[in-house]
């Protein structure tokens, strides 16, 4: 099988990129009136306009060719069928089953849908008990606050979705998230809470995640100190973990441990019981709608032809920007305060999945892989870093995300129009830029004298030609958010297939953990007054820092 | 005067970069035991270890040479003296005066220190009145909550500092921040508040910032609807603005308008009355300590020789990474939950200041300028995007930031040790990486059979050689935070001087505002049923989006 860069289609893309190098996106619009109609697509309640990228019909055609030659249709089928596509960990990848409307999905002789339905029913029961006030703390009071203790995938997804969907006026119980091992995070969260009315969810697949365990242990101490017995732990802690015995040993009732499966990666786990905090904050109906929206998108992904296929198109445009336009970073700009944590969520989803330099056979990929993903909520970003995108000398690709309708209703209708206009205007300005002549003309029209205008105009010209996508949903609720998140998940999957990497492992994070253990023991030796010469594998900087930390 | 790239010292750096290309940082440590001592520096309570960058003594020497040839000492003097170094706006740049311990600073015949002292006294009075309960709402109740309405520099700095320094156990009043024009932001903030006990700070230098004005207007409606009179506005709103008459017209008492000066840019304004929310959340003593810490750093910056000068060194290492190592992005990793919003703050500080492609005379800079700044709080990031930094194929420069002592005290001492060990370990892992052979040896030692180990090791090797800085403060309080923020401000200033850009204007943000106005009127025409053909300057995508928005 030829490597990616040996493919004729891939080489054809390079040739097209060379030809297009001198064409701005604006000039492509001038050449072709119908770009918007041709380069936009809608499915599962999500609309994508990708016409402001530096692509042409030929480019898209060639990208679809690459996808076929890299076996994308077969790869999609393999994932949804439960094949062990996570080869380095010998696991299936079945987060899609968590939201599937299928009745049955047999993997290795087991129908995984049965277990999924059981866990959903169990979630529904807990959610009902807590939200109705039936679940009582050890002193007999109903639960007012839920604290999810988890990190990475056990935090970013649930937190982002709960922030986006919880009704600020009606949220009962309040849901908060503690992830950081820094004691400040737990301390600040507990400062406003009452142990009698607080329920903790400990989310860790292995129940050995260091940060989560130390936070859980400190939270347990807080509960015990206030409520005084081991019984209190049973009334104030539940767990989401595949390690039931460890959770039980911690003091949690076995019946309050929700299952995780080895075929759900942490960064794909919000659809499982790891999303319990979402369901507690918003209700089980909302959680079900979230799953339904993701299922809508999955079905579209499996069925739609490539040139109408949202995740495929979004992925291929990303490949074009990364590999043929040499754009290193992807700015995520939700023009929606509810999605303020979406960039942080997508950082993990994208960079942990495809931040790899070897393919799944161990060979160098040979081309750049995942971009640096970053961003923030608009319109805030216009008053912050957007200056650089408009006037710096770095190419950045952007995804703008906006909801046609606000949740806020008529009281804030003027806010919403202004929000949307600013969103469209940023994308437009990034594409169009402004020439020095235009800037000078505008200054002169504003009454600036021609000499000054000439000098200032040089400071006010904008290169433009920055590519962007515009993603619009009709009314950001659980169903459309579910579809939006599944869109990004599948986009990332498609890119992984094109690059040939395993998007579902994360071996790069192991070394830091090992080194941290070594550093902790060096710190302990130093506390004990032992001299600490440079050990094997240690460097002068790390040792110097440890000494300085000791003080 | 020669351009930057014509300087012999600049060309010398390129030659050094070529020579060093094949030397990893680890190999530099092996060659020179004393790297840590040579490449670390401490001042104003801030310690910087920059030894894990790909620099040598020769590189640093040549960088200092560049700084001298670019007139850095003169530029520092010009800024602190109040010269109009913001040439395109014909303004001085005097945020340093806000924290200066000087008795007098005469600029254009006016002693600016007098006005600064007046405003500080006025802030102290308001803070005292509100925190003591003397300030009463219109119904006679003391203030329980403060809401700062502002965007960009009127939001990011005050919010970040208030989050970092407010004592979660004692914060009185609670302080919240509304910036986004999205009505959700105000709605969600107001959901938990009582108009009778809420005080709004409207922060806008011009009092015309669109987002801020619309949020202020909606907040005023919320107050009036509940409390029923214009008197209520006077008791529940103060302003920070240089446009007193507009604030008065809004309904704010002139005596409750705090001054802004044209020589303080928004992104440098937290040291002014724009930091009122900080002082209300933490007390005036804390705010004074913050200023004192920044003054410590400023004094060091003005006095220390270059090779001991923290901001100069941090800036020059950044120049080396950006221009000679071709590293496009800078990851900010505070291992401190209190600094979770620091990356967002530094995005504006750096990218809005130096995201320019022309120099202050209007000529192309000729080299890359500000990096993409992004990041997040550790240890969270290890469970998210750090995979890419360890195992992707992108060079990223990182600043790790950590406090030796926790604020949390002994209850969380084990958390803090683990936090610091993980911080050091990430930086170490980024530098050292892991060879395929090491990975295979470890797998075999763990009992994996040699064939499997060989295959897996390819997936587990890490390239390493990612540069990073480690910034450590003794105990993150207001004084050390002030010094830390001033360090970054001055670093950005130094880089601006080297690149020759005006770090204090932001012309790139204007076009988006203009286009948003046009889009709003197109939307309005469409609502009125008028047909909307492509107008001059409009593109098919923007028009298509507007039509789709209308639905």
XYZ file of C-alpha atoms in Angstrom, chain A residues 29 33 36 42 47 49 51-52 88-89 151-153 155-156 159 163-164 166 168-169 179-188 190-192 209-211 214-215 218 221-222 322 326-329 334-338 344-345 347-363 365-375 377-396 403-408 411-412 414-422 424-434 436 442 455-456 458-463 470 472 502 505-517 519-520 523 527 534 537-546 548-551, chain B residues 29 33 36 42 47 49 51-52 88-89 151-153 155-156 159 163-164 166 168-169 179-188 190-192 209-211 214-215 218 221-222 322 326-329 334-338 344-345 347-363 365-375 377-396 403-408 411-412 414-422 424-434 436 442 455-456 458-463 470 472 502 505-517 519-520 523 527 534 537-546 548-551:
350
model
C -15.580 34.782 -4.925
C -20.654 33.869 -7.792
C -21.618 30.019 -1.092
C -26.428 21.151 6.075
C -25.171 24.170 8.721
C -20.385 27.345 5.140
C -16.746 28.861 1.096
C -14.303 31.235 2.794
C -2.040 -0.322 20.136
C -4.429 -0.930 23.026
C -9.833 15.250 34.998
C -9.328 15.294 31.229
C -12.211 13.548 29.520
C -14.089 16.845 33.222
C -13.855 18.810 29.969
C -18.355 20.595 32.229
C -22.356 24.977 31.197
C -23.976 25.141 27.773
C -28.049 24.132 32.309
C -29.371 29.372 34.863
C -32.775 30.184 36.293
C -10.196 18.640 38.146
C -6.903 20.263 39.056
C -4.653 18.559 41.590
C -3.963 22.054 42.914
C -5.749 22.109 46.266
C -7.067 25.563 45.374
C -9.536 24.014 42.972
C -11.213 21.873 45.600
C -10.860 24.530 48.293
C -12.523 27.233 46.200
C -16.066 23.668 48.649
C -15.957 27.210 50.078
C -19.553 27.834 49.057
C -6.060 8.653 38.283
C -3.751 10.423 40.696
C -5.356 13.885 40.601
C -6.256 12.882 45.838
C -9.168 15.277 45.291
C -9.703 15.349 50.413
C -12.196 14.075 54.579
C -14.292 17.239 54.242
C -2.862 21.980 7.614
C 0.865 25.176 6.012
C -1.517 26.550 8.661
C -0.434 25.349 12.058
C -3.291 26.435 14.264
C -18.038 30.127 19.372
C -20.053 33.337 19.278
C -22.043 32.068 22.213
C -21.202 32.525 25.875
C -22.676 29.111 26.630
C -10.793 23.745 25.830
C -12.909 20.662 25.107
C -8.212 21.009 22.380
C -8.308 17.630 24.031
C -10.548 16.038 21.428
C -8.316 17.045 18.532
C -4.794 17.366 19.906
C -4.843 14.281 22.128
C -6.394 12.215 19.344
C -4.263 13.256 16.390
C -1.210 14.835 18.026
C 0.919 11.937 16.798
C 3.982 11.743 14.589
C 3.981 8.025 13.804
C 1.235 6.117 12.061
C -0.469 3.088 13.498
C 2.262 0.820 12.113
C 4.996 2.849 13.821
C 6.280 4.645 10.711
C 3.490 10.008 9.239
C 5.566 12.172 6.928
C 3.226 15.164 7.047
C 2.019 17.476 9.789
C -0.877 16.123 11.849
C -3.241 17.820 14.341
C -3.165 21.613 14.522
C -2.739 23.636 17.675
C -6.367 24.176 18.709
C -7.148 27.302 20.709
C -9.762 30.035 20.879
C -15.934 33.028 22.966
C -16.888 35.903 20.697
C -17.457 38.766 20.826
C -14.829 38.908 23.590
C -12.064 37.753 21.288
C -12.465 40.804 19.030
C -11.253 42.890 21.941
C -8.330 40.595 22.546
C -6.237 38.552 20.152
C -8.142 39.047 16.884
C -5.768 41.956 16.139
C -3.083 39.397 15.309
C -5.311 37.431 12.955
C -6.228 40.604 11.109
C -2.875 42.280 11.016
C -0.137 39.873 12.025
C 1.879 37.724 9.681
C 0.611 34.290 10.663
C -1.974 32.244 8.777
C -4.644 30.925 11.114
C -26.812 29.909 16.917
C -29.522 31.563 14.788
C -31.871 31.899 17.727
C -30.841 32.978 21.232
C -32.089 31.147 24.285
C -32.501 34.467 26.032
C -35.341 40.760 26.371
C -31.963 40.358 24.772
C -30.776 43.359 20.339
C -27.803 41.638 21.973
C -28.229 38.637 19.722
C -28.413 40.600 16.473
C -25.253 42.444 17.424
C -23.568 39.179 18.360
C -24.374 37.521 15.048
C -23.465 40.603 13.001
C -20.087 40.709 14.721
C -20.231 37.344 10.369
C -18.190 40.553 10.215
C -15.083 38.984 11.734
C -15.128 36.165 9.212
C -15.697 38.661 6.431
C -12.894 40.951 7.588
C -10.499 38.018 7.905
C -11.214 37.123 4.296
C -11.432 40.549 2.696
C -8.799 42.489 4.575
C -8.288 46.094 3.587
C -3.578 50.495 1.971
C -11.407 56.168 4.321
C 1.336 57.464 6.695
C -1.479 56.080 8.836
C 0.236 51.795 6.095
C -0.591 50.967 9.735
C -4.212 50.266 8.886
C -3.951 47.908 5.951
C -4.981 44.311 6.580
C -3.682 41.407 4.505
C -18.965 29.254 9.649
C -24.566 27.685 12.350
C -4.377 5.833 15.810
C -4.420 6.068 22.142
C -2.304 8.663 23.971
C 1.072 7.173 24.768
C 2.668 10.604 24.893
C 1.255 11.348 28.318
C 2.923 8.428 30.117
C 6.475 9.770 30.421
C 5.442 12.841 32.402
C 3.720 10.653 34.972
C 6.802 8.470 35.360
C 9.092 11.456 35.724
C 6.750 13.082 38.267
C 7.057 9.984 40.448
C 10.773 13.889 41.095
C 8.491 13.289 44.091
C 11.885 15.833 46.747
C 13.320 16.802 52.685
C 22.360 13.977 39.558
C 18.274 10.448 33.499
C 18.157 13.587 35.621
C 19.225 16.927 34.217
C 20.709 19.972 35.893
C 17.607 22.046 35.369
C 15.187 19.627 36.987
C 17.513 19.039 39.910
C 18.121 22.768 40.304
C 14.394 23.403 40.334
C 13.814 20.727 42.953
C 14.959 25.713 44.715
C 11.499 24.363 45.492
C 12.813 22.958 48.755
C 14.112 26.481 49.485
C 23.074 19.918 29.248
C 26.878 21.007 33.623
C 20.973 25.815 35.133
C 15.854 36.076 39.807
C 12.694 33.331 39.418
C 14.977 29.180 34.590
C 18.086 26.707 30.584
C 15.721 24.319 28.808
C 0.190 56.332 15.352
C -2.132 57.598 18.077
C -14.704 43.948 27.541
C -11.127 43.326 26.417
C -8.733 45.142 28.726
C -12.394 42.633 31.614
C -9.487 40.217 31.116
C -11.088 39.285 36.142
C -9.851 35.292 40.479
C -6.249 34.860 41.515
C -9.828 36.932 46.107
C -12.681 32.265 48.545
C -13.543 32.058 52.227
C -18.104 41.101 28.874
C -19.772 39.224 26.028
C -22.453 41.010 24.010
C -24.266 37.664 24.024
C -27.243 38.278 26.321
C -26.522 34.916 27.933
C -23.570 36.394 29.743
C -25.587 39.048 31.524
C -28.573 36.768 31.977
C -26.544 34.011 33.627
C -27.902 38.268 36.997
C -29.730 34.978 37.608
C -28.176 34.642 41.046
C -17.843 50.461 23.494
C -20.806 48.789 21.873
C -20.827 45.555 23.872
C -25.665 47.366 25.491
C -24.878 45.269 28.568
C -29.798 45.958 29.936
C -33.277 48.075 32.875
C -32.941 45.153 35.303
C 9.992 32.758 17.167
C 10.528 28.978 13.699
C 8.222 28.266 16.642
C 4.846 29.786 15.970
C 3.087 29.356 19.282
C 0.333 28.108 35.028
C 0.424 25.161 37.412
C -1.946 27.048 39.675
C -5.726 26.993 39.515
C -5.811 30.641 40.613
C -6.544 34.449 28.140
C -5.101 37.623 29.654
C -3.336 36.362 24.665
C -4.542 39.922 24.574
C -1.410 41.395 26.118
C 0.893 39.763 23.595
C -1.121 39.217 20.416
C -2.923 42.564 20.412
C 0.321 44.393 21.183
C 2.692 42.708 18.768
C 0.356 41.044 16.264
C 1.519 43.485 13.589
C 3.128 43.002 10.210
C 4.332 46.547 9.571
C 6.753 48.521 11.695
C 6.002 51.896 13.185
C 7.121 53.610 9.987
C 4.728 51.546 7.877
C 7.317 49.199 6.354
C 8.658 44.035 9.575
C 10.290 41.358 7.469
C 10.243 38.703 10.180
C 7.522 36.945 12.132
C 6.177 38.888 15.105
C 3.976 37.835 18.058
C 3.367 34.120 18.540
C -0.023 32.502 18.922
C -0.441 32.527 22.697
C -2.610 29.824 24.210
C -2.625 27.469 27.169
C -3.898 25.510 33.952
C -1.844 22.488 34.903
C -2.187 19.737 35.896
C -5.381 19.688 33.787
C -3.495 20.176 30.551
C -1.574 16.921 30.983
C -4.867 15.118 30.564
C -5.718 17.134 27.493
C -3.523 18.566 24.771
C -0.046 17.858 26.159
C -0.081 14.624 24.133
C 0.535 16.714 21.023
C 3.455 18.594 22.542
C 5.066 15.316 23.562
C 4.353 13.271 20.503
C 3.156 15.478 17.669
C 5.341 17.012 15.010
C 4.992 20.693 15.946
C 7.541 22.734 17.873
C 5.883 24.659 20.694
C 4.336 28.996 43.169
C 6.711 27.372 45.690
C 4.206 27.724 48.511
C 0.489 27.022 48.230
C -2.079 29.392 49.696
C -4.088 26.417 50.828
C -4.629 20.598 54.536
C -3.626 20.374 50.917
C 0.151 16.686 49.459
C -1.786 18.268 46.568
C 0.844 20.965 46.203
C 3.816 18.592 46.115
C 2.115 16.547 43.439
C 1.265 19.703 41.496
C 4.847 20.963 41.524
C 6.323 17.557 40.709
C 4.028 17.291 37.717
C 8.690 20.017 36.690
C 8.098 16.615 35.095
C 6.230 18.008 32.100
C 9.026 20.446 31.337
C 11.567 17.671 31.786
C 9.665 15.255 29.555
C 9.271 17.909 26.860
C 13.022 18.371 26.837
C 14.234 14.805 27.263
C 11.692 12.871 25.259
C 12.146 9.103 25.078
C 12.361 4.026 20.823
C 10.824 -0.352 29.605
C 6.063 -2.739 17.729
C 4.648 -0.768 20.647
C 7.511 2.893 17.958
C 4.203 4.290 19.235
C 5.757 5.273 22.536
C 8.855 7.157 21.481
C 8.824 10.900 22.098
C 10.973 13.328 20.101
C 10.094 27.736 34.216
C 8.640 30.300 39.914
C 4.136 49.951 17.759
C -2.071 50.606 18.877
C -4.534 48.035 17.480
C -5.761 49.239 14.104
C -6.546 45.703 13.026
C -9.719 45.603 15.076
C -11.455 48.508 13.346
C -12.536 46.842 10.096
C -14.644 44.200 11.846
C -16.602 46.904 13.656
C -17.293 48.756 10.411
C -18.397 45.600 8.641
C -20.651 44.625 11.565
C -22.482 47.918 11.201
C -24.232 43.749 8.225
C -26.680 45.014 10.849
C -30.174 42.485 8.317
C -36.362 42.190 8.004
C -24.818 42.100 -3.378
C -17.751 45.221 -0.825
C -20.155 42.449 0.068
C -19.372 38.851 -0.744
C -21.647 35.928 -1.506
C -20.802 34.149 1.720
C -21.673 37.039 4.017
C -24.883 37.751 2.151
C -25.800 34.068 2.130
C -25.229 33.873 5.867
C -27.381 36.927 6.494
C -29.889 32.150 6.339
C -29.874 33.970 9.664
C -33.135 35.657 8.721
C -34.510 32.128 8.022
